[in-house]
Amino acid sequence: MSLIDQTATELLAALSSGRLSSVEVTGAFLDQIESHDSKVRAFLRVDAEAALARAEQIDRHRKNGKPLGRLGGLPVAVKDLLCTAGEPTTCASRILEDFRSPYDATVIARLKAADAVLIGRTNMDEFAMGGSCESSAFGPTHNPWDLGRIPGGSSGGAAACVAAGMAPLSVGTDTGGSIRCPAALCGVTGMKPTYGRVSRYGLVAFASSLDQIGPIARTAEDAALLLEVLAGHDPLDSTSIDLPVPRYSETIGQPLEGLRIGLVPEHFGEGLDAEVEAAVREAVRVYRSLGAAVSEVSMPHSKYAVATYYIIAPCEASSNLARYDGVHYGYRTDQIQMMAELEAQRKELQQAGDDAALEELDNALIRMYRRSRAEGFGPEVKRRIMLGTYALSAGYYEAYYKKALKVRRLIRQDFDRAFDGVDLILGPVCPTPAYKIGEKVDDPLSMYLFDLYTVSTNLAGIGGISIPCGISSDGLPIGLHLQAPTFEEERLLRGAHMFQKATDWHLSSSFAHISTVFEAVARRFCWSVQRAGLAVDPLGPTRGALSPPS
Amino acid sequence: MSEPYTIIIGLEVHVQLDTRSKMFCGCSTAFGAPPNTQTCPVCIGMPGALPVMNRRAFELALKTAVALNCEIPRFTKWDRKNYYYPDLPKGYQISQFDLPLSQDGYLPISDPKGRFEPKRIGIIRAHLEEDAGKSMHDEAAGVADSRIDLNRCGTPLLEIVSQPDMRSPAEAKAYLTELKLLLNYLGVSDCNMQEGSLRVDANINLHIDTPEGTVATPIVEVKNMNSFRAVERALECEVRRQYELWQQTGQKLGDVPKQTRGWDEASQTTRPQRSKEESSDYRYFPEPDLVPVTTTEEQVERIRRSLGELPAALRSRLQESYGITPYDADVLVNQGRNLVDYYIELAEGCGDGKLASNWVQQDVLRTLGEQQIEIAEFPAPATALARLLDMVRAGKITTSRGREVLAEMITSGKSAEEVIKDMGIEQVDDSALQDLCRELIEASPKVVAQVKQGRQKAVGALIGQAKKKNPNVNPARVREICLELIGNGH
């Protein structure tokens, strides 16, 4: 068995026993990245030398008998919106292309402390806004199962790299399905923990009340291992919950006795692909054969979930993204050109004697804001900023945001009632398998509807996991969605593991579908190009002056 | 009042709370550090950074709200106020919108000089928020260059919004003075206006009586006032301006958008500040990065008990216990708790509240002013001054000699007794004084003749001579004895 075919749990056992070194493991995944990622484009950045140096250091510590962290030398890929001190954190956006964070996100600090080897930064939809990874300013990630198709999003790179054997473990974020959707479309296991389970400190916010960090891996067992490292209270995040973190990896082998499964009839209606439905129903049959009781639970408000989500998330996003204004860091428009244009317009209006228009002319500051943001953000991000700004405006707040908050409470109540009678809610993750790249680019509404089954998990603040449960006639993976009450990650993982013990969908390999092309990795690392003189020194004081680029 | 209008004033006061660290991060709030050195990812709005509430700031805010007789709701939350400005790096300010931490309070004000009747100024709300940074616009030499200092960014501010209950600039000034005093007594802020720890915005308009009924002039917000005196002057100026403008144009409330004007100290006038074309829409919504705060009945009670004696109660106590006038009590209390403590010790020590009040107000306060020191640094302790006042009261030493003694006590730091000894001051025995007076009368027949003709003033010459011979004589006693002796035919 090739090294990259092994699960993280197997690799960790080999590392701990000394059968494998971290350098060997890291090297194997780096080789896979180098040989295949020019096709998949899961990564925005890979620093092979730094990863190997870190692996070597961990190997040395192990050899010297120094106690190692939980991940003792395992490579972990990180979605490019988790701040890492001194390194770029681009959020797949032009506006942060040259941004270097001055600090580590809490999960990055935890991964470092757990002796993970941070192997690279994965591609995503710009600011995590999207479900296909196509809105990345640096080009889409391709689904390893079919390079013409999307990997899902927004954590598309994070799921694709695990599916393609480029990393055993990967960290993503999920605001409305951004971990579970790509996990389903790429045939891997991905979990969105309960809101507050994992610290958001250093996660570049999209929608603060919905964002949550979670693990992506080959198996539920591997996800359990990674979640153990990520989860836990953080005094730097007021919304993180102070509850002890169970040892998920120790209890995962215990099947759920007397498991009661709920199915939401509303989730098996119009729009659901027949093959996806068949795979999910087959999965339910598997659970039944394992002793689970299955019943229907009603979620009367689930039909409002997408509408509610597309009010709340853009509202919060419009405020969260206000800081990218070209003043303190990030992309700023070419000021010399901007000032020249402003001067020319002013002169023209003066000559024409058009005082009214002259009065209306934006001053340099407003113009700088407008141009920097217009040039720095992509269309999907702009769309959501506009949606949110509109919905929060005076006179609309009550009709949109406030009403959406009320519906959000009703959705949560639906879940609370449902979980009175069942332990897990099962259903599809996405309505169809992966669609073709470009297929929905001009139809944002149909893209939003793709989140139909996942957004209510985030609105309710509960946990959900996506596990592979079938392969379509086109050879594309299908995901099964498990949802549990708040802080029942252990139940989700044990439930998922039960299924994975009984089936082998999660072991199906996408590798056969990737043609082997050897191409130098370094060629595509565009991130280091300095643009418009916007270098930010994260250690120096904030640059305050509105000075022209040097 | 003879003016045909009523003045309507409401004030918004921003107070910087006296915390060591900022509202939502651990950065220092110290004033005067080099630009952008007291910052961190949280207060400069780095991507991914999250706020964590400063408990101490919340407690200080609660304390103030309780002292302002506010209702404290059991539940309060944070909101984002969205607007773009270079000194606001997040693009929003964390503030409180519809559920502030306190509401519906009042602050009683009065004027010892009687310019207005004692009254309560209603407090609409007091809420917490974070401060923005500071922009410095340098437009010299044709290079429009703006610099931003984010040290202040995230400093805790308590915004106290009054009802439009003030009816004159004097009332507005009294409200501010009383509020500042209260904040000082509570120890929640240093209230330094120069350093921006206390900022005042005023809303003012007039209700003019006309034959057709009362007409309100457009409300104007006045900003940029750097002292309470400036607030009073700006409001006086605004009253005149609005009345004249109404006479000229007849503009009423609602005819024009609300105007913001800035006080110009140099010209002693208010000037319009550049108004933004569109009215600002702050798009408030609940701050998702912070959890709501709950306050219990017990917490509020504990705070109420910890407030200590506040200025209004202290004024009454001083009047009742030490027999001083409302005016004197006001002067003393307005100097702050430490001075009041000094006064109380002095009054208790010498047993005469009025005498103690006179000496504190004249001698002690003058010295504090001259030497620019606080009462804690005053060189003569209350016990020492009390012994001096004892002697003055007993007539053992004259008031003017007493002042000289105090001056020497302040310079040398010695006790009253030591100074008196050093200066050779002794009480002059009454029989010795009789002998001295007799001697002087015999040597000055002219004076005696004048006095006998009814010019009692002439005796002053004898007093002068007596003081020259012995500086310790009591002039009043000399005068008394001389007149008596002359009257008896000597």
PDB file of N, CA and C in Angstrom, chain A residues 83 99 102-103 195 200-204 208-209 235-239 315-316 319-320 322-325 327-329 365 369 373 389 392-394 397 401 541-542 544-546, chain B residues 35-36 39 41-42 44-53 80 82 84-92 145-148 150 274 277 281 283-286 288-291:
ATOM      1  N   CYS A  83      -5.263  32.731   9.828  1.00  0.00           N
ATOM      2  CA  CYS A  83      -4.072  33.574   9.918  1.00  0.00           C
ATOM      3  C   CYS A  83      -2.884  32.817  10.489  1.00  0.00           C
ATOM      4  N   PHE A  99      -1.265  40.417   1.845  1.00  0.00           N
ATOM      5  CA  PHE A  99      -1.390  40.565   3.291  1.00  0.00           C
ATOM      6  C   PHE A  99      -0.627  39.447   4.006  1.00  0.00           C
ATOM      7  N   PRO A 102       0.088  39.298  11.217  1.00  0.00           N
ATOM      8  CA  PRO A 102       1.080  39.456  12.283  1.00  0.00           C
ATOM      9  C   PRO A 102       0.896  38.444  13.415  1.00  0.00           C
ATOM     10  N   TYR A 103      -0.101  37.575  13.288  1.00  0.00           N
ATOM     11  CA  TYR A 103      -0.360  36.674  14.417  1.00  0.00           C
ATOM     12  C   TYR A 103      -0.901  35.338  13.928  1.00  0.00           C
ATOM     13  N   TYR A 195     -21.299  25.327  16.760  1.00  0.00           N
ATOM     14  CA  TYR A 195     -20.801  26.688  16.860  1.00  0.00           C
ATOM     15  C   TYR A 195     -20.261  26.911  18.276  1.00  0.00           C
ATOM     16  N   ARG A 200     -12.735  30.682  16.793  1.00  0.00           N
ATOM     17  CA  ARG A 200     -12.688  31.371  15.513  1.00  0.00           C
ATOM     18  C   ARG A 200     -11.602  32.442  15.497  1.00  0.00           C
ATOM     19  N   TYR A 201     -10.853  32.580  16.584  1.00  0.00           N
ATOM     20  CA  TYR A 201      -9.843  33.639  16.619  1.00  0.00           C
ATOM     21  C   TYR A 201      -8.801  33.391  15.523  1.00  0.00           C
ATOM     22  N   GLY A 202      -8.699  34.335  14.612  1.00  0.00           N
ATOM     23  CA  GLY A 202      -7.753  34.197  13.510  1.00  0.00           C
ATOM     24  C   GLY A 202      -8.356  33.589  12.261  1.00  0.00           C
ATOM     25  N   LEU A 203      -9.622  33.212  12.342  1.00  0.00           N
ATOM     26  CA  LEU A 203     -10.350  32.788  11.138  1.00  0.00           C
ATOM     27  C   LEU A 203     -10.901  34.066  10.512  1.00  0.00           C
ATOM     28  N   VAL A 204     -10.496  34.352   9.298  1.00  0.00           N
ATOM     29  CA  VAL A 204     -10.942  35.595   8.661  1.00  0.00           C
ATOM     30  C   VAL A 204     -12.444  35.476   8.420  1.00  0.00           C
ATOM     31  N   SER A 208     -19.863  35.883  10.976  1.00  0.00           N
ATOM     32  CA  SER A 208     -19.365  35.530  12.308  1.00  0.00           C
ATOM     33  C   SER A 208     -20.266  34.596  13.100  1.00  0.00           C
ATOM     34  N   SER A 209     -21.574  34.721  12.940  1.00  0.00           N
ATOM     35  CA  SER A 209     -22.458  33.895  13.767  1.00  0.00           C
ATOM     36  C   SER A 209     -22.674  32.512  13.166  1.00  0.00           C
ATOM     37  N   PRO A 235     -10.019  31.806  25.349  1.00  0.00           N
ATOM     38  CA  PRO A 235     -10.405  33.095  25.941  1.00  0.00           C
ATOM     39  C   PRO A 235     -10.388  34.246  24.930  1.00  0.00           C
ATOM     40  N   LEU A 236      -9.753  34.040  23.787  1.00  0.00           N
ATOM     41  CA  LEU A 236      -9.702  35.105  22.785  1.00  0.00           C
ATOM     42  C   LEU A 236     -10.955  35.147  21.908  1.00  0.00           C
ATOM     43  N   ASP A 237     -11.797  34.137  22.029  1.00  0.00           N
ATOM     44  CA  ASP A 237     -13.037  34.113  21.254  1.00  0.00           C
ATOM     45  C   ASP A 237     -14.202  34.056  22.236  1.00  0.00           C
ATOM     46  N   SER A 238     -14.928  35.174  22.346  1.00  0.00           N
ATOM     47  CA  SER A 238     -16.027  35.259  23.325  1.00  0.00           C
ATOM     48  C   SER A 238     -17.132  34.268  23.024  1.00  0.00           C
ATOM     49  N   THR A 239     -17.208  33.777  21.784  1.00  0.00           N
ATOM     50  CA  THR A 239     -18.280  32.849  21.439  1.00  0.00           C
ATOM     51  C   THR A 239     -17.834  31.393  21.562  1.00  0.00           C
ATOM     52  N   CYS A 315     -25.446  39.997   5.456  1.00  0.00           N
ATOM     53  CA  CYS A 315     -25.466  41.139   6.372  1.00  0.00           C
ATOM     54  C   CYS A 315     -24.181  41.181   7.188  1.00  0.00           C
ATOM     55  N   GLU A 316     -23.857  40.043   7.800  1.00  0.00           N
ATOM     56  CA  GLU A 316     -22.644  40.010   8.606  1.00  0.00           C
ATOM     57  C   GLU A 316     -21.415  40.215   7.732  1.00  0.00           C
ATOM     58  N   SER A 319     -20.505  43.823   6.863  1.00  0.00           N
ATOM     59  CA  SER A 319     -19.815  44.525   7.944  1.00  0.00           C
ATOM     60  C   SER A 319     -18.404  43.962   8.154  1.00  0.00           C
ATOM     61  N   ASN A 320     -18.287  42.644   8.130  1.00  0.00           N
ATOM     62  CA  ASN A 320     -16.974  42.014   8.335  1.00  0.00           C
ATOM     63  C   ASN A 320     -15.961  42.419   7.273  1.00  0.00           C
ATOM     64  N   ALA A 322     -15.889  45.258   5.668  1.00  0.00           N
ATOM     65  CA  ALA A 322     -15.715  46.714   5.554  1.00  0.00           C
ATOM     66  C   ALA A 322     -14.261  47.105   5.791  1.00  0.00           C
ATOM     67  N   ARG A 323     -13.559  46.271   6.559  1.00  0.00           N
ATOM     68  CA  ARG A 323     -12.181  46.634   6.928  1.00  0.00           C
ATOM     69  C   ARG A 323     -11.214  46.584   5.741  1.00  0.00           C
ATOM     70  N   TYR A 324     -11.620  45.911   4.688  1.00  0.00           N
ATOM     71  CA  TYR A 324     -10.731  45.857   3.516  1.00  0.00           C
ATOM     72  C   TYR A 324     -11.010  47.083   2.666  1.00  0.00           C
ATOM     73  N   ASP A 325     -10.400  48.182   3.081  1.00  0.00           N
ATOM     74  CA  ASP A 325     -10.725  49.464   2.470  1.00  0.00           C
ATOM     75  C   ASP A 325      -9.502  50.145   1.876  1.00  0.00           C
ATOM     76  N   VAL A 327      -6.926  51.202   3.400  1.00  0.00           N
ATOM     77  CA  VAL A 327      -6.263  52.196   4.255  1.00  0.00           C
ATOM     78  C   VAL A 327      -5.071  51.600   4.992  1.00  0.00           C
ATOM     79  N   HIS A 328      -5.317  50.554   5.753  1.00  0.00           N
ATOM     80  CA  HIS A 328      -4.261  50.086   6.657  1.00  0.00           C
ATOM     81  C   HIS A 328      -3.449  48.922   6.108  1.00  0.00           C
ATOM     82  N   TYR A 329      -4.074  48.042   5.348  1.00  0.00           N
ATOM     83  CA  TYR A 329      -3.357  46.890   4.800  1.00  0.00           C
ATOM     84  C   TYR A 329      -4.145  46.391   3.601  1.00  0.00           C
ATOM     85  N   LEU A 365     -10.401  60.432  -0.756  1.00  0.00           N
ATOM     86  CA  LEU A 365     -10.558  59.318   0.173  1.00  0.00           C
ATOM     87  C   LEU A 365     -11.680  58.371  -0.276  1.00  0.00           C
ATOM     88  N   TYR A 369     -11.400  54.460  -1.487  1.00  0.00           N
ATOM     89  CA  TYR A 369     -12.211  53.346  -0.982  1.00  0.00           C
ATOM     90  C   TYR A 369     -12.897  52.622  -2.145  1.00  0.00           C
ATOM     91  N   ARG A 373     -11.814  48.779  -3.390  1.00  0.00           N
ATOM     92  CA  ARG A 373     -12.756  47.685  -3.182  1.00  0.00           C
ATOM     93  C   ARG A 373     -13.284  47.139  -4.509  1.00  0.00           C
ATOM     94  N   THR A 389     -25.563  44.953   2.694  1.00  0.00           N
ATOM     95  CA  THR A 389     -25.664  46.391   2.950  1.00  0.00           C
ATOM     96  C   THR A 389     -27.112  46.844   2.757  1.00  0.00           C
ATOM     97  N   LEU A 392     -29.448  45.626   5.592  1.00  0.00           N
ATOM     98  CA  LEU A 392     -29.254  46.279   6.897  1.00  0.00           C
ATOM     99  C   LEU A 392     -29.633  47.754   6.865  1.00  0.00           C
ATOM    100  N   SER A 393     -29.951  48.275   5.697  1.00  0.00           N
ATOM    101  CA  SER A 393     -30.201  49.712   5.590  1.00  0.00           C
ATOM    102  C   SER A 393     -31.458  50.120   6.328  1.00  0.00           C
ATOM    103  N   ALA A 394     -31.474  51.381   6.725  1.00  0.00           N
ATOM    104  CA  ALA A 394     -32.622  51.920   7.461  1.00  0.00           C
ATOM    105  C   ALA A 394     -33.896  51.641   6.689  1.00  0.00           C
ATOM    106  N   TYR A 397     -34.102  46.879   7.726  1.00  0.00           N
ATOM    107  CA  TYR A 397     -33.596  46.015   8.790  1.00  0.00           C
ATOM    108  C   TYR A 397     -34.692  45.121   9.377  1.00  0.00           C
ATOM    109  N   TYR A 401     -33.316  41.569   8.111  1.00  0.00           N
ATOM    110  CA  TYR A 401     -32.417  40.972   9.098  1.00  0.00           C
ATOM    111  C   TYR A 401     -33.177  40.481  10.332  1.00  0.00           C
ATOM    112  N   PRO A 541       4.838  49.161  13.114  1.00  0.00           N
ATOM    113  CA  PRO A 541       3.585  49.836  13.442  1.00  0.00           C
ATOM    114  C   PRO A 541       2.709  49.952  12.208  1.00  0.00           C
ATOM    115  N   THR A 542       1.442  50.097  12.433  1.00  0.00           N
ATOM    116  CA  THR A 542       0.504  50.204  11.322  1.00  0.00           C
ATOM    117  C   THR A 542       0.849  51.401  10.466  1.00  0.00           C
ATOM    118  N   GLY A 544       0.010  54.380   8.698  1.00  0.00           N
ATOM    119  CA  GLY A 544      -1.167  55.216   8.774  1.00  0.00           C
ATOM    120  C   GLY A 544      -1.268  56.211   7.641  1.00  0.00           C
ATOM    121  N   ALA A 545      -0.144  56.709   7.200  1.00  0.00           N
ATOM    122  CA  ALA A 545      -0.185  57.798   6.234  1.00  0.00           C
ATOM    123  C   ALA A 545      -0.754  57.337   4.905  1.00  0.00           C
ATOM    124  N   LEU A 546      -1.544  58.174   4.309  1.00  0.00           N
ATOM    125  CA  LEU A 546      -2.051  57.872   2.979  1.00  0.00           C
ATOM    126  C   LEU A 546      -0.971  58.294   1.984  1.00  0.00           C
TER     127      LEU A 546
ATOM    128  N   PRO B  35       2.835  57.377  18.344  1.00  0.00           N
ATOM    129  CA  PRO B  35       1.720  56.861  17.530  1.00  0.00           C
ATOM    130  C   PRO B  35       1.857  55.377  17.187  1.00  0.00           C
ATOM    131  N   ASN B  36       0.752  54.688  17.247  1.00  0.00           N
ATOM    132  CA  ASN B  36       0.650  53.292  16.810  1.00  0.00           C
ATOM    133  C   ASN B  36       1.571  52.333  17.542  1.00  0.00           C
ATOM    134  N   THR B  39      -1.057  49.117  20.115  1.00  0.00           N
ATOM    135  CA  THR B  39      -2.037  48.475  19.238  1.00  0.00           C
ATOM    136  C   THR B  39      -1.761  46.978  19.165  1.00  0.00           C
ATOM    137  N   PRO B  41      -3.583  43.130  17.009  1.00  0.00           N
ATOM    138  CA  PRO B  41      -4.478  42.733  15.916  1.00  0.00           C
ATOM    139  C   PRO B  41      -5.944  43.069  16.184  1.00  0.00           C
ATOM    140  N   VAL B  42      -6.362  43.019  17.449  1.00  0.00           N
ATOM    141  CA  VAL B  42      -7.782  43.255  17.746  1.00  0.00           C
ATOM    142  C   VAL B  42      -8.151  44.719  17.520  1.00  0.00           C
ATOM    143  N   ILE B  44      -6.629  47.096  15.934  1.00  0.00           N
ATOM    144  CA  ILE B  44      -6.417  47.695  14.613  1.00  0.00           C
ATOM    145  C   ILE B  44      -7.182  46.921  13.542  1.00  0.00           C
ATOM    146  N   GLY B  45      -8.073  46.039  13.970  1.00  0.00           N
ATOM    147  CA  GLY B  45      -8.990  45.405  13.029  1.00  0.00           C
ATOM    148  C   GLY B  45      -8.317  44.500  12.022  1.00  0.00           C
ATOM    149  N   MET B  46      -7.320  43.733  12.460  1.00  0.00           N
ATOM    150  CA  MET B  46      -6.691  42.772  11.544  1.00  0.00           C
ATOM    151  C   MET B  46      -7.723  41.698  11.184  1.00  0.00           C
ATOM    152  N   PRO B  47      -7.598  41.134   9.987  1.00  0.00           N
ATOM    153  CA  PRO B  47      -8.517  40.051   9.619  1.00  0.00           C
ATOM    154  C   PRO B  47      -8.461  38.939  10.668  1.00  0.00           C
ATOM    155  N   GLY B  48      -9.625  38.445  11.050  1.00  0.00           N
ATOM    156  CA  GLY B  48      -9.681  37.296  11.959  1.00  0.00           C
ATOM    157  C   GLY B  48      -9.632  37.605  13.436  1.00  0.00           C
ATOM    158  N   ALA B  49      -9.228  38.837  13.809  1.00  0.00           N
ATOM    159  CA  ALA B  49      -9.122  39.148  15.230  1.00  0.00           C
ATOM    160  C   ALA B  49     -10.518  39.335  15.830  1.00  0.00           C
ATOM    161  N   LEU B  50     -10.673  38.982  17.095  1.00  0.00           N
ATOM    162  CA  LEU B  50     -11.987  39.040  17.748  1.00  0.00           C
ATOM    163  C   LEU B  50     -11.916  39.829  19.050  1.00  0.00           C
ATOM    164  N   PRO B  51     -12.992  40.527  19.371  1.00  0.00           N
ATOM    165  CA  PRO B  51     -13.025  41.309  20.611  1.00  0.00           C
ATOM    166  C   PRO B  51     -13.381  40.453  21.824  1.00  0.00           C
ATOM    167  N   VAL B  52     -12.838  40.810  22.973  1.00  0.00           N
ATOM    168  CA  VAL B  52     -13.244  40.189  24.239  1.00  0.00           C
ATOM    169  C   VAL B  52     -13.502  41.338  25.217  1.00  0.00           C
ATOM    170  N   MET B  53     -14.675  41.337  25.830  1.00  0.00           N
ATOM    171  CA  MET B  53     -15.063  42.484  26.652  1.00  0.00           C
ATOM    172  C   MET B  53     -14.188  42.655  27.889  1.00  0.00           C
ATOM    173  N   ARG B  80     -23.036  46.674  16.174  1.00  0.00           N
ATOM    174  CA  ARG B  80     -22.045  47.303  15.308  1.00  0.00           C
ATOM    175  C   ARG B  80     -22.655  48.537  14.657  1.00  0.00           C
ATOM    176  N   ASN B  82     -21.890  50.806  11.649  1.00  0.00           N
ATOM    177  CA  ASN B  82     -21.045  50.713  10.459  1.00  0.00           C
ATOM    178  C   ASN B  82     -20.840  52.070   9.781  1.00  0.00           C
ATOM    179  N   TYR B  84     -17.505  54.212   7.286  1.00  0.00           N
ATOM    180  CA  TYR B  84     -16.127  54.187   6.804  1.00  0.00           C
ATOM    181  C   TYR B  84     -15.390  55.432   7.251  1.00  0.00           C
ATOM    182  N   TYR B  85     -14.253  55.263   7.852  1.00  0.00           N
ATOM    183  CA  TYR B  85     -13.353  56.369   8.128  1.00  0.00           C
ATOM    184  C   TYR B  85     -11.964  55.793   8.379  1.00  0.00           C
ATOM    185  N   PRO B  86     -10.916  56.484   7.910  1.00  0.00           N
ATOM    186  CA  PRO B  86      -9.581  55.890   8.034  1.00  0.00           C
ATOM    187  C   PRO B  86      -9.143  55.603   9.471  1.00  0.00           C
ATOM    188  N   ASP B  87      -9.692  56.346  10.454  1.00  0.00           N
ATOM    189  CA  ASP B  87      -9.269  56.047  11.829  1.00  0.00           C
ATOM    190  C   ASP B  87     -10.165  54.998  12.499  1.00  0.00           C
ATOM    191  N   LEU B  88     -11.027  54.372  11.697  1.00  0.00           N
ATOM    192  CA  LEU B  88     -11.875  53.288  12.200  1.00  0.00           C
ATOM    193  C   LEU B  88     -11.516  52.028  11.403  1.00  0.00           C
ATOM    194  N   PRO B  89     -10.479  51.313  11.835  1.00  0.00           N
ATOM    195  CA  PRO B  89      -9.919  50.276  10.950  1.00  0.00           C
ATOM    196  C   PRO B  89     -10.843  49.087  10.674  1.00  0.00           C
ATOM    197  N   LYS B  90     -11.810  48.809  11.525  1.00  0.00           N
ATOM    198  CA  LYS B  90     -12.702  47.679  11.257  1.00  0.00           C
ATOM    199  C   LYS B  90     -13.822  48.056  10.300  1.00  0.00           C
ATOM    200  N   GLY B  91     -14.040  49.366  10.120  1.00  0.00           N
ATOM    201  CA  GLY B  91     -15.175  49.799   9.305  1.00  0.00           C
ATOM    202  C   GLY B  91     -16.465  49.809  10.107  1.00  0.00           C
ATOM    203  N   TYR B  92     -16.375  49.508  11.382  1.00  0.00           N
ATOM    204  CA  TYR B  92     -17.524  49.637  12.278  1.00  0.00           C
ATOM    205  C   TYR B  92     -17.003  49.872  13.685  1.00  0.00           C
ATOM    206  N   ASP B 145      -1.737  65.380   3.308  1.00  0.00           N
ATOM    207  CA  ASP B 145      -1.230  64.152   3.886  1.00  0.00           C
ATOM    208  C   ASP B 145      -1.943  63.925   5.213  1.00  0.00           C
ATOM    209  N   SER B 146      -2.594  62.791   5.351  1.00  0.00           N
ATOM    210  CA  SER B 146      -3.280  62.511   6.604  1.00  0.00           C
ATOM    211  C   SER B 146      -2.560  61.395   7.320  1.00  0.00           C
ATOM    212  N   ARG B 147      -2.404  61.571   8.608  1.00  0.00           N
ATOM    213  CA  ARG B 147      -1.737  60.534   9.391  1.00  0.00           C
ATOM    214  C   ARG B 147      -2.704  60.010  10.440  1.00  0.00           C
ATOM    215  N   ILE B 148      -2.558  58.728  10.724  1.00  0.00           N
ATOM    216  CA  ILE B 148      -3.511  58.103  11.629  1.00  0.00           C
ATOM    217  C   ILE B 148      -2.776  57.461  12.797  1.00  0.00           C
ATOM    218  N   LEU B 150      -3.538  54.998  15.896  1.00  0.00           N
ATOM    219  CA  LEU B 150      -4.568  54.074  16.383  1.00  0.00           C
ATOM    220  C   LEU B 150      -4.424  53.735  17.870  1.00  0.00           C
ATOM    221  N   ARG B 274     -18.671  70.924   7.786  1.00  0.00           N
ATOM    222  CA  ARG B 274     -19.022  70.379   6.478  1.00  0.00           C
ATOM    223  C   ARG B 274     -20.038  69.241   6.661  1.00  0.00           C
ATOM    224  N   GLU B 277     -23.484  65.040   2.388  1.00  0.00           N
ATOM    225  CA  GLU B 277     -24.648  65.200   1.508  1.00  0.00           C
ATOM    226  C   GLU B 277     -25.771  64.270   1.952  1.00  0.00           C
ATOM    227  N   ASP B 281     -26.405  56.414   7.444  1.00  0.00           N
ATOM    228  CA  ASP B 281     -27.165  55.248   7.861  1.00  0.00           C
ATOM    229  C   ASP B 281     -26.140  54.266   8.414  1.00  0.00           C
ATOM    230  N   ARG B 283     -26.479  51.397   9.755  1.00  0.00           N
ATOM    231  CA  ARG B 283     -26.766  49.975   9.566  1.00  0.00           C
ATOM    232  C   ARG B 283     -26.423  49.154  10.826  1.00  0.00           C
ATOM    233  N   TYR B 284     -26.956  49.616  11.957  1.00  0.00           N
ATOM    234  CA  TYR B 284     -26.729  48.897  13.217  1.00  0.00           C
ATOM    235  C   TYR B 284     -27.227  47.462  13.114  1.00  0.00           C
ATOM    236  N   PHE B 285     -26.487  46.546  13.657  1.00  0.00           N
ATOM    237  CA  PHE B 285     -27.011  45.186  13.864  1.00  0.00           C
ATOM    238  C   PHE B 285     -26.225  44.545  15.010  1.00  0.00           C
ATOM    239  N   PRO B 286     -26.782  43.520  15.633  1.00  0.00           N
ATOM    240  CA  PRO B 286     -26.133  42.931  16.813  1.00  0.00           C
ATOM    241  C   PRO B 286     -24.738  42.414  16.491  1.00  0.00           C
ATOM    242  N   PRO B 288     -22.026  40.019  16.311  1.00  0.00           N
ATOM    243  CA  PRO B 288     -22.042  38.565  16.492  1.00  0.00           C
ATOM    244  C   PRO B 288     -20.793  38.016  17.190  1.00  0.00           C
ATOM    245  N   ASP B 289     -19.759  38.842  17.312  1.00  0.00           N
ATOM    246  CA  ASP B 289     -18.523  38.360  17.926  1.00  0.00           C
ATOM    247  C   ASP B 289     -18.517  38.467  19.449  1.00  0.00           C
ATOM    248  N   LEU B 290     -19.563  39.102  20.002  1.00  0.00           N
ATOM    249  CA  LEU B 290     -19.607  39.248  21.456  1.00  0.00           C
ATOM    250  C   LEU B 290     -20.899  38.647  21.977  1.00  0.00           C
ATOM    251  N   VAL B 291     -20.835  38.142  23.182  1.00  0.00           N
ATOM    252  CA  VAL B 291     -22.054  37.583  23.764  1.00  0.00           C
ATOM    253  C   VAL B 291     -22.749  38.674  24.583  1.00  0.00           C
TER     254      VAL B 291
END
